Amino acid sequence: YWSNISGRGKMILDADFLRINTFSNDHEKKSVISACFISGGAVTIGDRYNSIDKNLWLYQNRELLALREDGFVGKPLTNDPKDPKSQIWKGQLTNGDWVIALFNRERKYQTRGLNFTDLSGSHWRVRDLWKHEDLGTMSSYFENIPPHGVTVLRLTK
């Protein structure tokens, strides 16, 4: 919970080296990589040459890589780890777009979401950055997230 002192032009959060082949499924793999991008930290690859092949696509998500290039840093809605809102992160890109990450640290499906009225506008075009899919114009978004899963959204005016 160092996110309260991180930010654009401030301290950069630094995750451990990622060995994606050690995670149980694609949901967990996407979640750990997303946590690095959303917190503004580096994605440090620790996979070996003989284990990275089938997981390489996870490191090559150009839409998430663009967050790092922008200097994006998100923050959780709260730093209280017992509050489910600590699993929802948001931050703004330099062009004014918002990025929302809905994490599920739990062992069962959990509904995560956000009303967009708090983001200086009520209707946003929503894009899922893992599915590379436009979801339409919305004023809120809620989803049933799988255990240890994540959804990363980009909101554009």
Coordinates of C-alpha atoms in Angstrom, one line a residue:
Y1 CA 0.0 0.0 0.0
W2 CA 2.6 2.5 -1.2
S3 CA 0.1 3.8 -3.8
N4 CA -0.5 6.9 -1.6
I5 CA 3.0 8.2 -2.3
S6 CA 3.3 7.0 -6.0
G7 CA 2.1 8.9 -9.0
R8 CA 3.2 10.6 -12.2
G9 CA 6.6 12.2 -11.5
K10 CA 6.8 10.6 -8.1
M11 CA 7.9 7.3 -6.7
I12 CA 7.4 4.4 -9.1
L13 CA 6.1 1.1 -7.6
D14 CA 8.3 -1.8 -8.5
A15 CA 6.9 -5.3 -8.6
D16 CA 8.9 -8.5 -8.4
F17 CA 10.1 -10.3 -11.5
L18 CA 7.2 -12.2 -13.2
R19 CA 7.4 -15.8 -13.9
I20 CA 4.0 -16.2 -15.6
N21 CA 4.4 -20.0 -16.0
T22 CA 4.1 -20.3 -12.2
F23 CA 0.5 -19.0 -12.1
S24 CA -2.5 -21.4 -12.2
N25 CA -4.4 -19.9 -15.2
D26 CA -4.8 -17.0 -17.6
H27 CA -7.0 -15.1 -15.2
E28 CA -4.1 -15.0 -12.6
K29 CA -1.5 -14.2 -15.3
K30 CA -3.5 -11.3 -16.6
S31 CA -4.2 -10.0 -13.1
V32 CA -0.5 -9.9 -12.1
I33 CA 0.6 -8.2 -15.3
S34 CA -2.3 -5.7 -15.0
A35 CA -1.3 -4.9 -11.5
C36 CA 2.1 -3.8 -12.7
F37 CA 0.7 -1.6 -15.5
I38 CA -2.0 -0.1 -13.4
S39 CA 0.3 0.8 -10.5
G40 CA 2.7 2.5 -13.0
G41 CA 5.4 -0.1 -12.3
A42 CA 7.6 -2.0 -14.7
V43 CA 6.7 -5.4 -16.1
T44 CA 9.9 -7.4 -15.3
I45 CA 10.0 -10.7 -17.1
G46 CA 11.6 -13.6 -15.2
D47 CA 10.4 -16.4 -17.4
R48 CA 12.9 -18.8 -19.0
Y49 CA 13.3 -19.4 -22.7
N50 CA 11.6 -22.8 -22.4
S51 CA 8.5 -21.5 -20.5
I52 CA 7.7 -18.1 -22.1
D53 CA 6.5 -19.3 -25.5
K54 CA 2.8 -20.0 -24.7
N55 CA 2.7 -17.0 -22.4
L56 CA 4.4 -14.4 -24.6
W57 CA 1.0 -12.9 -25.7
L58 CA 0.5 -11.7 -22.1
Y59 CA 3.6 -9.5 -22.2
Q60 CA 2.8 -8.2 -25.7
N61 CA -0.6 -6.4 -25.1
R62 CA 0.0 -3.2 -26.9
E63 CA -3.0 -1.4 -25.3
L64 CA -1.5 -2.1 -21.8
L65 CA 2.0 -1.2 -23.0
A66 CA 0.6 2.1 -24.1
L67 CA -0.2 2.9 -20.5
R68 CA 3.4 2.5 -19.5
E69 CA 4.5 4.7 -22.5
D70 CA 2.1 7.4 -21.3
G71 CA 3.5 7.4 -17.7
F72 CA 0.2 6.2 -16.4
V73 CA -0.2 5.6 -12.6
G74 CA -3.5 4.4 -11.1
K75 CA -4.5 4.2 -7.5
P76 CA -7.0 2.1 -5.6
L77 CA -10.3 3.7 -4.5
T78 CA -9.2 2.9 -0.9
N79 CA -6.0 1.7 0.8
D80 CA -8.0 -0.5 3.2
P81 CA -7.3 -4.1 2.1
K82 CA -10.5 -5.3 3.8
D83 CA -12.6 -3.0 1.7
P84 CA -13.5 -4.5 -1.8
K85 CA -13.0 -1.0 -3.2
S86 CA -9.3 -1.5 -2.7
Q87 CA -9.6 -3.9 -5.7
I88 CA -10.8 -1.2 -8.0
W89 CA -8.0 1.1 -9.4
K90 CA -8.4 4.2 -11.5
G91 CA -6.2 6.8 -13.1
Q92 CA -6.1 9.3 -15.9
L93 CA -4.0 9.3 -19.0
T94 CA -2.3 12.5 -20.2
N95 CA -5.0 12.9 -22.9
G96 CA -7.8 12.9 -20.4
D97 CA -8.9 9.2 -20.9
W98 CA -9.5 7.2 -17.7
V99 CA -8.3 3.6 -17.1
I100 CA -10.2 1.5 -14.6
A101 CA -8.9 -1.9 -13.4
L102 CA -11.4 -4.2 -11.6
F103 CA -9.4 -6.9 -9.7
N104 CA -10.8 -9.9 -7.8
R105 CA -8.3 -11.1 -5.1
E106 CA -11.0 -13.5 -3.7
R107 CA -11.4 -17.2 -4.3
K108 CA -15.0 -16.9 -5.7
Y109 CA -16.5 -14.7 -8.4
Q110 CA -17.1 -11.2 -7.2
T111 CA -18.9 -8.3 -8.8
R112 CA -16.8 -5.2 -9.3
G113 CA -17.6 -2.0 -11.0
L114 CA -17.8 1.8 -11.0
N115 CA -20.3 4.5 -11.7
F116 CA -18.6 7.0 -14.1
T117 CA -20.3 10.1 -12.8
D118 CA -17.3 10.7 -10.5
L119 CA -15.0 11.0 -13.6
S120 CA -16.0 14.5 -14.7
G121 CA -18.6 13.2 -17.2
S122 CA -21.5 10.8 -17.2
H123 CA -21.1 8.9 -20.5
W124 CA -17.9 7.4 -21.8
R125 CA -16.9 5.1 -24.6
V126 CA -15.6 1.9 -22.9
R127 CA -13.0 -0.4 -24.3
D128 CA -11.8 -3.7 -22.7
L129 CA -8.0 -3.7 -23.0
W130 CA -7.5 -7.4 -22.6
K131 CA -10.3 -8.4 -25.0
H132 CA -9.3 -5.5 -27.4
E133 CA -13.0 -4.9 -27.7
D134 CA -15.2 -1.7 -27.7
L135 CA -18.1 -2.2 -25.3
G136 CA -20.1 0.9 -26.2
T137 CA -21.0 4.1 -24.5
M138 CA -21.9 3.8 -20.8
S139 CA -22.4 5.7 -17.6
S140 CA -21.3 2.8 -15.4
Y141 CA -19.8 -0.7 -15.7
F142 CA -20.2 -3.7 -13.4
E143 CA -18.9 -7.2 -14.1
N144 CA -18.7 -10.6 -12.3
I145 CA -14.9 -11.1 -12.2
P146 CA -13.5 -14.6 -11.9
P147 CA -11.4 -15.6 -8.9
H148 CA -7.9 -13.9 -9.1
G149 CA -9.1 -12.2 -12.4
V150 CA -9.1 -8.7 -13.7
T151 CA -10.8 -6.5 -16.3
V152 CA -9.0 -3.4 -17.5
L153 CA -11.1 -0.7 -19.2
R154 CA -10.2 2.5 -21.0
L155 CA -12.8 5.3 -21.0
T156 CA -12.8 7.9 -23.7
K157 CA -15.1 10.9 -24.1

